Amino acid sequence: MHVAIALFTIYSVWRWGDWRNWKVYHPTMLYISVGGLLYEYLTHGFVLWKFHPDFLYNHPITVIVYAVLTMPLTVLLFLSRYPEGGSIQEKAVYYLFWVGCYSFFEWVLYLAGRISYDHGWNLGHSILFDIMMFPMLRFHFVKPLGAYSVSVLIIIYLMVHFDVPFESPMKLWP
């Protein structure tokens, strides 16, 4: 299922994305990749959600596919189709479309047993996270430094709210 989502994402970007101008979106593509990998690093041993591989080898490989392929490509598609001159209503509908897409695919993963939740996290939290994430992606695209500052506050809030233990990075490595 994870592989199918990645392939669908590749097709969608090829079909509808502005992939010829990928360099314009590259900083925000890296922003989401780093965010996904930072989650794995900060919650090591205390994950709030976990992918269960299908054709992929294990959880870390599945995470890498999402962090370096699926999420950055959806960012390219999201930003390249953003209704720049649209009304507030058009932009709101656009954000809701993307939140709906991410939520739908995560719900399917949950039903198929390809994602599980722990430590108080659930699908509802993921939807709320998506509601916050898409405006943050646009914010990063327009004002990266501001987005980094807000991102630090969001990370701190989520770690405190879900009681994620902070360990010295040296303890994470053998």
Short mmCIF file of N, CA and C in Angstrom, two decimals:
data_model
loop_
_atom_site.label_atom_id
_atom_site.label_comp_id
_atom_site.label_asym_id
_atom_site.label_seq_id
_atom_site.Cartn_x
_atom_site.Cartn_y
_atom_site.Cartn_z
N MET A 1 0.81 -1.19 0.00
CA MET A 1 0.00 0.00 0.00
C MET A 1 0.86 1.26 0.00
N HIS A 2 1.95 1.25 0.76
CA HIS A 2 2.86 2.41 0.77
C HIS A 2 3.47 2.61 -0.60
N VAL A 3 3.84 1.52 -1.26
CA VAL A 3 4.41 1.59 -2.60
C VAL A 3 3.37 2.13 -3.57
N ALA A 4 2.13 1.70 -3.45
CA ALA A 4 1.06 2.17 -4.33
C ALA A 4 0.85 3.68 -4.15
N ILE A 5 0.90 4.16 -2.92
CA ILE A 5 0.76 5.59 -2.66
C ILE A 5 1.92 6.35 -3.29
N ALA A 6 3.13 5.84 -3.15
CA ALA A 6 4.30 6.49 -3.75
C ALA A 6 4.17 6.53 -5.27
N LEU A 7 3.76 5.44 -5.88
CA LEU A 7 3.59 5.40 -7.33
C LEU A 7 2.48 6.34 -7.79
N PHE A 8 1.38 6.39 -7.05
CA PHE A 8 0.30 7.31 -7.37
C PHE A 8 0.78 8.76 -7.28
N THR A 9 1.60 9.05 -6.28
CA THR A 9 2.15 10.39 -6.11
C THR A 9 3.04 10.75 -7.29
N ILE A 10 3.91 9.84 -7.68
CA ILE A 10 4.79 10.08 -8.83
C ILE A 10 3.96 10.36 -10.08
N TYR A 11 2.96 9.54 -10.32
CA TYR A 11 2.10 9.75 -11.49
C TYR A 11 1.40 11.12 -11.42
N SER A 12 0.86 11.46 -10.25
CA SER A 12 0.13 12.71 -10.09
C SER A 12 1.02 13.92 -10.35
N VAL A 13 2.25 13.87 -9.85
CA VAL A 13 3.17 14.98 -10.08
C VAL A 13 3.56 15.06 -11.55
N TRP A 14 3.79 13.91 -12.14
CA TRP A 14 4.11 13.90 -13.57
C TRP A 14 2.96 14.48 -14.38
N ARG A 15 1.73 14.11 -13.99
CA ARG A 15 0.55 14.51 -14.76
C ARG A 15 0.13 15.95 -14.50
N TRP A 16 0.11 16.38 -13.23
CA TRP A 16 -0.47 17.68 -12.90
C TRP A 16 0.51 18.66 -12.27
N GLY A 17 1.68 18.23 -11.87
CA GLY A 17 2.61 19.11 -11.18
C GLY A 17 3.50 19.89 -12.14
N ASP A 18 4.07 20.94 -11.63
CA ASP A 18 5.02 21.76 -12.38
C ASP A 18 6.42 21.23 -12.13
N TRP A 19 6.63 19.98 -12.48
CA TRP A 19 7.90 19.30 -12.19
C TRP A 19 9.06 19.88 -12.97
N ARG A 20 8.80 20.59 -14.06
CA ARG A 20 9.90 21.21 -14.81
C ARG A 20 10.54 22.35 -14.02
N ASN A 21 9.75 22.93 -13.10
CA ASN A 21 10.26 24.02 -12.26
C ASN A 21 10.45 23.56 -10.82
N TRP A 22 10.84 22.31 -10.63
CA TRP A 22 10.96 21.74 -9.30
C TRP A 22 11.91 22.54 -8.41
N LYS A 23 12.89 23.22 -9.00
CA LYS A 23 13.87 23.98 -8.19
C LYS A 23 13.20 25.11 -7.41
N VAL A 24 12.11 25.64 -7.94
CA VAL A 24 11.38 26.71 -7.25
C VAL A 24 10.80 26.17 -5.94
N TYR A 25 10.38 24.93 -5.94
CA TYR A 25 9.71 24.33 -4.78
C TYR A 25 10.67 23.53 -3.90
N HIS A 26 11.89 23.38 -4.35
CA HIS A 26 12.85 22.52 -3.67
C HIS A 26 13.07 22.87 -2.19
N PRO A 27 13.23 24.16 -1.81
CA PRO A 27 13.42 24.43 -0.37
C PRO A 27 12.26 23.92 0.49
N THR A 28 11.03 24.07 0.02
CA THR A 28 9.90 23.60 0.81
C THR A 28 9.78 22.08 0.76
N MET A 29 10.23 21.49 -0.33
CA MET A 29 10.29 20.03 -0.40
C MET A 29 11.28 19.50 0.64
N LEU A 30 12.40 20.18 0.79
CA LEU A 30 13.37 19.79 1.82
C LEU A 30 12.83 20.03 3.22
N TYR A 31 12.09 21.11 3.39
CA TYR A 31 11.48 21.44 4.68
C TYR A 31 10.60 20.29 5.17
N ILE A 32 9.75 19.74 4.28
CA ILE A 32 8.88 18.64 4.72
C ILE A 32 9.68 17.36 4.94
N SER A 33 10.72 17.14 4.12
CA SER A 33 11.56 15.96 4.33
C SER A 33 12.26 16.01 5.67
N VAL A 34 12.84 17.15 5.97
CA VAL A 34 13.54 17.30 7.25
C VAL A 34 12.54 17.15 8.40
N GLY A 35 11.33 17.70 8.22
CA GLY A 35 10.32 17.56 9.27
C GLY A 35 9.97 16.11 9.55
N GLY A 36 9.80 15.32 8.49
CA GLY A 36 9.50 13.90 8.67
C GLY A 36 10.62 13.14 9.33
N LEU A 37 11.84 13.41 8.91
CA LEU A 37 12.99 12.73 9.50
C LEU A 37 13.26 13.22 10.92
N LEU A 38 13.01 14.51 11.17
CA LEU A 38 13.17 15.04 12.53
C LEU A 38 12.18 14.39 13.48
N TYR A 39 10.95 14.15 13.02
CA TYR A 39 9.97 13.43 13.84
C TYR A 39 10.53 12.07 14.26
N GLU A 40 11.08 11.33 13.29
CA GLU A 40 11.63 10.00 13.60
C GLU A 40 12.77 10.10 14.62
N TYR A 41 13.59 11.11 14.48
CA TYR A 41 14.73 11.29 15.39
C TYR A 41 14.26 11.66 16.79
N LEU A 42 13.36 12.65 16.88
CA LEU A 42 12.94 13.14 18.20
C LEU A 42 12.06 12.15 18.94
N THR A 43 11.32 11.32 18.22
CA THR A 43 10.42 10.37 18.90
C THR A 43 10.97 8.95 18.91
N HIS A 44 12.25 8.81 18.63
CA HIS A 44 12.87 7.48 18.62
C HIS A 44 12.55 6.75 19.92
N GLY A 45 11.91 5.60 19.79
CA GLY A 45 11.55 4.81 20.97
C GLY A 45 10.24 5.24 21.61
N PHE A 46 9.61 6.29 21.08
CA PHE A 46 8.35 6.80 21.64
C PHE A 46 7.50 7.37 20.50
N VAL A 47 7.30 6.57 19.48
CA VAL A 47 6.60 7.06 18.29
C VAL A 47 5.11 7.27 18.57
N LEU A 48 4.56 8.28 17.94
CA LEU A 48 3.13 8.56 18.05
C LEU A 48 2.36 7.80 16.96
N TRP A 49 3.00 7.62 15.82
CA TRP A 49 2.45 6.78 14.75
C TRP A 49 3.58 6.00 14.13
N LYS A 50 3.24 4.86 13.59
CA LYS A 50 4.26 3.99 13.01
C LYS A 50 3.72 3.34 11.75
N PHE A 51 4.53 3.37 10.71
CA PHE A 51 4.18 2.70 9.46
C PHE A 51 4.53 1.22 9.57
N HIS A 52 3.67 0.39 9.03
CA HIS A 52 3.92 -1.04 8.95
C HIS A 52 4.14 -1.37 7.48
N PRO A 53 5.32 -1.85 7.14
CA PRO A 53 5.66 -2.03 5.73
C PRO A 53 4.82 -3.10 5.05
N ASP A 54 4.71 -2.95 3.75
CA ASP A 54 4.09 -3.99 2.94
C ASP A 54 5.19 -4.59 2.06
N PHE A 55 5.45 -4.04 0.91
CA PHE A 55 6.52 -4.56 0.06
C PHE A 55 7.88 -4.04 0.49
N LEU A 56 7.88 -2.97 1.26
CA LEU A 56 9.14 -2.39 1.69
C LEU A 56 9.73 -3.22 2.83
N TYR A 57 11.00 -3.08 3.03
CA TYR A 57 11.74 -3.95 3.95
C TYR A 57 11.31 -3.80 5.40
N ASN A 58 11.23 -2.56 5.89
CA ASN A 58 10.90 -2.34 7.30
C ASN A 58 10.40 -0.91 7.51
N HIS A 59 10.12 -0.55 8.76
CA HIS A 59 9.61 0.78 9.09
C HIS A 59 10.57 1.89 8.64
N PRO A 60 11.86 1.81 8.95
CA PRO A 60 12.76 2.90 8.51
C PRO A 60 12.77 3.10 6.99
N ILE A 61 12.74 2.03 6.22
CA ILE A 61 12.73 2.16 4.76
C ILE A 61 11.42 2.82 4.32
N THR A 62 10.32 2.43 4.94
CA THR A 62 9.02 3.04 4.62
C THR A 62 9.06 4.54 4.92
N VAL A 63 9.63 4.91 6.06
CA VAL A 63 9.77 6.32 6.43
C VAL A 63 10.60 7.07 5.39
N ILE A 64 11.67 6.46 4.94
CA ILE A 64 12.52 7.11 3.95
C ILE A 64 11.76 7.34 2.64
N VAL A 65 10.96 6.36 2.22
CA VAL A 65 10.16 6.54 1.00
C VAL A 65 9.23 7.74 1.15
N TYR A 66 8.57 7.86 2.30
CA TYR A 66 7.68 9.01 2.51
C TYR A 66 8.48 10.31 2.61
N ALA A 67 9.60 10.29 3.34
CA ALA A 67 10.35 11.52 3.59
C ALA A 67 11.10 12.04 2.37
N VAL A 68 11.56 11.16 1.50
CA VAL A 68 12.35 11.64 0.36
C VAL A 68 11.60 11.56 -0.97
N LEU A 69 10.44 10.94 -0.98
CA LEU A 69 9.72 10.80 -2.24
C LEU A 69 8.29 11.31 -2.13
N THR A 70 7.47 10.63 -1.37
CA THR A 70 6.04 10.92 -1.36
C THR A 70 5.73 12.33 -0.86
N MET A 71 6.21 12.68 0.31
CA MET A 71 5.88 13.99 0.87
C MET A 71 6.48 15.14 0.05
N PRO A 72 7.76 15.10 -0.33
CA PRO A 72 8.28 16.20 -1.14
C PRO A 72 7.55 16.35 -2.48
N LEU A 73 7.19 15.23 -3.10
CA LEU A 73 6.47 15.34 -4.37
C LEU A 73 5.08 15.91 -4.20
N THR A 74 4.40 15.56 -3.10
CA THR A 74 3.09 16.17 -2.87
C THR A 74 3.23 17.66 -2.59
N VAL A 75 4.33 18.07 -1.98
CA VAL A 75 4.58 19.49 -1.77
C VAL A 75 4.73 20.20 -3.11
N LEU A 76 5.48 19.58 -4.02
CA LEU A 76 5.63 20.16 -5.35
C LEU A 76 4.26 20.33 -6.02
N LEU A 77 3.44 19.31 -5.93
CA LEU A 77 2.11 19.36 -6.54
C LEU A 77 1.24 20.40 -5.84
N PHE A 78 1.25 20.40 -4.52
CA PHE A 78 0.46 21.35 -3.73
C PHE A 78 0.83 22.79 -4.08
N LEU A 79 2.12 23.09 -4.07
CA LEU A 79 2.54 24.47 -4.32
C LEU A 79 2.38 24.88 -5.78
N SER A 80 2.63 23.97 -6.69
CA SER A 80 2.58 24.34 -8.10
C SER A 80 1.15 24.57 -8.59
N ARG A 81 0.17 24.05 -7.89
CA ARG A 81 -1.24 24.24 -8.27
C ARG A 81 -1.97 25.21 -7.34
N TYR A 82 -1.23 25.82 -6.40
CA TYR A 82 -1.83 26.72 -5.43
C TYR A 82 -2.52 27.89 -6.15
N PRO A 83 -3.77 28.22 -5.76
CA PRO A 83 -4.50 29.31 -6.42
C PRO A 83 -3.99 30.69 -5.98
N GLU A 84 -2.86 31.06 -6.51
CA GLU A 84 -2.16 32.29 -6.11
C GLU A 84 -3.08 33.51 -6.08
N GLY A 85 -3.80 33.76 -7.15
CA GLY A 85 -4.65 34.95 -7.21
C GLY A 85 -6.08 34.68 -6.82
N GLY A 86 -6.34 33.51 -6.26
CA GLY A 86 -7.70 33.13 -5.92
C GLY A 86 -8.24 33.85 -4.69
N SER A 87 -9.54 33.74 -4.52
CA SER A 87 -10.18 34.33 -3.35
C SER A 87 -9.85 33.52 -2.10
N ILE A 88 -10.22 34.06 -0.96
CA ILE A 88 -10.01 33.35 0.31
C ILE A 88 -10.78 32.02 0.29
N GLN A 89 -11.97 32.04 -0.28
CA GLN A 89 -12.77 30.82 -0.35
C GLN A 89 -12.10 29.78 -1.24
N GLU A 90 -11.56 30.20 -2.37
CA GLU A 90 -10.86 29.26 -3.25
C GLU A 90 -9.64 28.64 -2.56
N LYS A 91 -8.92 29.48 -1.83
CA LYS A 91 -7.75 28.98 -1.11
C LYS A 91 -8.16 28.03 0.01
N ALA A 92 -9.25 28.36 0.70
CA ALA A 92 -9.74 27.48 1.77
C ALA A 92 -10.16 26.13 1.21
N VAL A 93 -10.86 26.14 0.08
CA VAL A 93 -11.26 24.89 -0.56
C VAL A 93 -10.03 24.10 -0.99
N TYR A 94 -9.02 24.79 -1.49
CA TYR A 94 -7.79 24.12 -1.91
C TYR A 94 -7.11 23.44 -0.72
N TYR A 95 -7.00 24.18 0.41
CA TYR A 95 -6.41 23.57 1.61
C TYR A 95 -7.24 22.37 2.06
N LEU A 96 -8.56 22.50 2.06
CA LEU A 96 -9.41 21.39 2.48
C LEU A 96 -9.27 20.19 1.56
N PHE A 97 -9.10 20.43 0.27
CA PHE A 97 -8.87 19.34 -0.67
C PHE A 97 -7.63 18.55 -0.26
N TRP A 98 -6.54 19.26 0.03
CA TRP A 98 -5.30 18.58 0.39
C TRP A 98 -5.38 17.89 1.74
N VAL A 99 -6.01 18.54 2.70
CA VAL A 99 -6.21 17.90 4.00
C VAL A 99 -7.05 16.64 3.82
N GLY A 100 -8.08 16.74 2.97
CA GLY A 100 -8.92 15.58 2.68
C GLY A 100 -8.13 14.45 2.03
N CYS A 101 -7.26 14.79 1.08
CA CYS A 101 -6.44 13.75 0.42
C CYS A 101 -5.54 13.05 1.42
N TYR A 102 -4.79 13.83 2.19
CA TYR A 102 -3.88 13.22 3.16
C TYR A 102 -4.66 12.39 4.18
N SER A 103 -5.79 12.93 4.66
CA SER A 103 -6.60 12.23 5.65
C SER A 103 -7.17 10.94 5.08
N PHE A 104 -7.65 11.00 3.84
CA PHE A 104 -8.21 9.81 3.20
C PHE A 104 -7.16 8.71 3.09
N PHE A 105 -5.98 9.05 2.58
CA PHE A 105 -4.95 8.03 2.41
C PHE A 105 -4.49 7.47 3.76
N GLU A 106 -4.42 8.31 4.78
CA GLU A 106 -4.03 7.80 6.10
C GLU A 106 -5.13 6.90 6.66
N TRP A 107 -6.39 7.25 6.44
CA TRP A 107 -7.50 6.42 6.89
C TRP A 107 -7.44 5.05 6.22
N VAL A 108 -7.16 5.03 4.93
CA VAL A 108 -7.03 3.76 4.20
C VAL A 108 -5.86 2.95 4.77
N LEU A 109 -4.73 3.62 5.05
CA LEU A 109 -3.59 2.93 5.66
C LEU A 109 -3.97 2.34 7.01
N TYR A 110 -4.73 3.10 7.78
CA TYR A 110 -5.17 2.62 9.09
C TYR A 110 -6.07 1.40 8.96
N LEU A 111 -7.06 1.47 8.06
CA LEU A 111 -7.96 0.34 7.86
C LEU A 111 -7.21 -0.90 7.38
N ALA A 112 -6.16 -0.69 6.60
CA ALA A 112 -5.37 -1.81 6.06
C ALA A 112 -4.30 -2.30 7.04
N GLY A 113 -4.21 -1.66 8.20
CA GLY A 113 -3.20 -2.07 9.19
C GLY A 113 -1.78 -1.66 8.81
N ARG A 114 -1.65 -0.64 7.99
CA ARG A 114 -0.33 -0.18 7.55
C ARG A 114 0.18 1.02 8.32
N ILE A 115 -0.64 1.52 9.26
CA ILE A 115 -0.22 2.56 10.19
C ILE A 115 -0.93 2.30 11.51
N SER A 116 -0.21 2.54 12.58
CA SER A 116 -0.83 2.41 13.91
C SER A 116 -0.44 3.63 14.73
N TYR A 117 -1.20 3.85 15.79
CA TYR A 117 -1.03 5.03 16.64
C TYR A 117 -0.71 4.59 18.05
N ASP A 118 -0.03 5.47 18.77
CA ASP A 118 0.33 5.15 20.15
C ASP A 118 0.47 6.45 20.94
N HIS A 119 0.54 6.32 22.23
CA HIS A 119 0.79 7.43 23.15
C HIS A 119 -0.22 8.57 23.00
N GLY A 120 -1.47 8.22 22.73
CA GLY A 120 -2.53 9.22 22.67
C GLY A 120 -2.79 9.81 21.30
N TRP A 121 -1.95 9.50 20.33
CA TRP A 121 -2.17 10.01 18.97
C TRP A 121 -3.25 9.17 18.29
N ASN A 122 -4.01 9.78 17.39
CA ASN A 122 -5.01 9.04 16.62
C ASN A 122 -5.23 9.74 15.28
N LEU A 123 -6.11 9.19 14.47
CA LEU A 123 -6.37 9.76 13.15
C LEU A 123 -6.85 11.20 13.25
N GLY A 124 -7.64 11.50 14.27
CA GLY A 124 -8.09 12.88 14.48
C GLY A 124 -6.93 13.85 14.65
N HIS A 125 -5.92 13.41 15.40
CA HIS A 125 -4.73 14.25 15.56
C HIS A 125 -4.01 14.44 14.22
N SER A 126 -3.97 13.39 13.43
CA SER A 126 -3.33 13.51 12.12
C SER A 126 -4.07 14.51 11.24
N ILE A 127 -5.39 14.50 11.30
CA ILE A 127 -6.17 15.46 10.50
C ILE A 127 -5.90 16.87 10.99
N LEU A 128 -5.88 17.07 12.30
CA LEU A 128 -5.55 18.40 12.83
C LEU A 128 -4.14 18.82 12.42
N PHE A 129 -3.22 17.86 12.44
CA PHE A 129 -1.85 18.15 12.00
C PHE A 129 -1.84 18.58 10.53
N ASP A 130 -2.60 17.88 9.69
CA ASP A 130 -2.67 18.23 8.27
C ASP A 130 -3.27 19.62 8.07
N ILE A 131 -4.27 19.96 8.88
CA ILE A 131 -4.88 21.30 8.81
C ILE A 131 -3.83 22.37 9.10
N MET A 132 -2.90 22.07 9.99
CA MET A 132 -1.82 23.00 10.31
C MET A 132 -0.70 22.92 9.27
N MET A 133 -0.42 21.72 8.77
CA MET A 133 0.74 21.49 7.92
C MET A 133 0.65 22.23 6.57
N PHE A 134 -0.49 22.16 5.91
CA PHE A 134 -0.56 22.75 4.58
C PHE A 134 -0.39 24.26 4.60
N PRO A 135 -1.01 25.00 5.51
CA PRO A 135 -0.68 26.44 5.59
C PRO A 135 0.80 26.68 5.95
N MET A 136 1.37 25.79 6.77
CA MET A 136 2.79 25.94 7.10
C MET A 136 3.67 25.73 5.87
N LEU A 137 3.29 24.82 5.00
CA LEU A 137 4.05 24.62 3.76
C LEU A 137 4.01 25.87 2.90
N ARG A 138 2.84 26.45 2.78
CA ARG A 138 2.71 27.70 2.00
C ARG A 138 3.50 28.82 2.69
N PHE A 139 3.40 28.89 4.01
CA PHE A 139 4.15 29.90 4.78
C PHE A 139 5.64 29.73 4.53
N HIS A 140 6.12 28.50 4.55
CA HIS A 140 7.54 28.26 4.30
C HIS A 140 7.92 28.69 2.89
N PHE A 141 7.07 28.42 1.93
CA PHE A 141 7.34 28.79 0.54
C PHE A 141 7.48 30.31 0.41
N VAL A 142 6.67 31.06 1.16
CA VAL A 142 6.66 32.51 1.06
C VAL A 142 7.67 33.16 2.01
N LYS A 143 7.74 32.66 3.24
CA LYS A 143 8.61 33.25 4.27
C LYS A 143 9.26 32.13 5.07
N PRO A 144 10.35 31.56 4.54
CA PRO A 144 10.97 30.40 5.19
C PRO A 144 11.41 30.65 6.63
N LEU A 145 12.03 31.78 6.91
CA LEU A 145 12.51 32.01 8.28
C LEU A 145 11.36 32.09 9.27
N GLY A 146 10.28 32.72 8.90
CA GLY A 146 9.10 32.76 9.76
C GLY A 146 8.55 31.36 10.01
N ALA A 147 8.53 30.55 8.96
CA ALA A 147 8.02 29.18 9.09
C ALA A 147 8.91 28.35 10.01
N TYR A 148 10.22 28.54 9.92
CA TYR A 148 11.12 27.80 10.82
C TYR A 148 10.84 28.17 12.27
N SER A 149 10.64 29.45 12.53
CA SER A 149 10.37 29.90 13.90
C SER A 149 9.07 29.29 14.43
N VAL A 150 8.01 29.34 13.63
CA VAL A 150 6.73 28.77 14.05
C VAL A 150 6.85 27.25 14.19
N SER A 151 7.62 26.62 13.32
CA SER A 151 7.80 25.17 13.38
C SER A 151 8.43 24.74 14.69
N VAL A 152 9.41 25.49 15.16
CA VAL A 152 10.05 25.16 16.45
C VAL A 152 9.01 25.20 17.56
N LEU A 153 8.15 26.21 17.55
CA LEU A 153 7.10 26.31 18.57
C LEU A 153 6.12 25.15 18.47
N ILE A 154 5.76 24.76 17.26
CA ILE A 154 4.84 23.62 17.07
C ILE A 154 5.47 22.34 17.58
N ILE A 155 6.75 22.13 17.27
CA ILE A 155 7.45 20.93 17.73
C ILE A 155 7.48 20.88 19.25
N ILE A 156 7.82 22.00 19.87
CA ILE A 156 7.87 22.05 21.34
C ILE A 156 6.49 21.74 21.92
N TYR A 157 5.46 22.37 21.36
CA TYR A 157 4.10 22.13 21.85
C TYR A 157 3.74 20.65 21.74
N LEU A 158 3.96 20.05 20.58
CA LEU A 158 3.58 18.65 20.38
C LEU A 158 4.37 17.71 21.30
N MET A 159 5.66 18.00 21.49
CA MET A 159 6.46 17.14 22.37
C MET A 159 5.98 17.24 23.82
N VAL A 160 5.63 18.45 24.25
CA VAL A 160 5.13 18.62 25.62
C VAL A 160 3.73 18.01 25.75
N HIS A 161 2.86 18.30 24.80
CA HIS A 161 1.47 17.81 24.87
C HIS A 161 1.40 16.28 24.90
N PHE A 162 2.25 15.62 24.13
CA PHE A 162 2.21 14.16 24.07
C PHE A 162 3.29 13.51 24.95
N ASP A 163 3.89 14.31 25.83
CA ASP A 163 4.88 13.82 26.81
C ASP A 163 5.98 13.00 26.14
N VAL A 164 6.46 13.48 25.00
CA VAL A 164 7.56 12.80 24.32
C VAL A 164 8.82 13.04 25.13
N PRO A 165 9.46 11.99 25.62
CA PRO A 165 10.66 12.18 26.41
C PRO A 165 11.81 12.68 25.53
N PHE A 166 12.50 13.67 26.02
CA PHE A 166 13.65 14.18 25.28
C PHE A 166 14.90 13.53 25.85
N GLU A 167 15.58 12.79 25.00
CA GLU A 167 16.81 12.13 25.41
C GLU A 167 17.98 12.81 24.73
N SER A 168 19.11 12.68 25.34
CA SER A 168 20.32 13.17 24.72
C SER A 168 20.52 12.44 23.40
N PRO A 169 20.85 13.17 22.33
CA PRO A 169 21.08 12.49 21.05
C PRO A 169 22.12 11.39 21.12
N MET A 170 23.05 11.49 22.04
CA MET A 170 24.09 10.47 22.16
C MET A 170 23.52 9.13 22.61
N LYS A 171 22.38 9.15 23.32
CA LYS A 171 21.76 7.90 23.77
C LYS A 171 21.07 7.16 22.64
N LEU A 172 20.80 7.86 21.54
CA LEU A 172 20.09 7.24 20.43
C LEU A 172 20.98 6.38 19.56
N TRP A 173 22.26 6.58 19.67
CA TRP A 173 23.21 5.85 18.83
C TRP A 173 23.97 4.83 19.66
N PRO A 174 24.17 3.65 19.15
CA PRO A 174 24.89 2.61 19.93
C PRO A 174 26.33 2.98 20.20
#
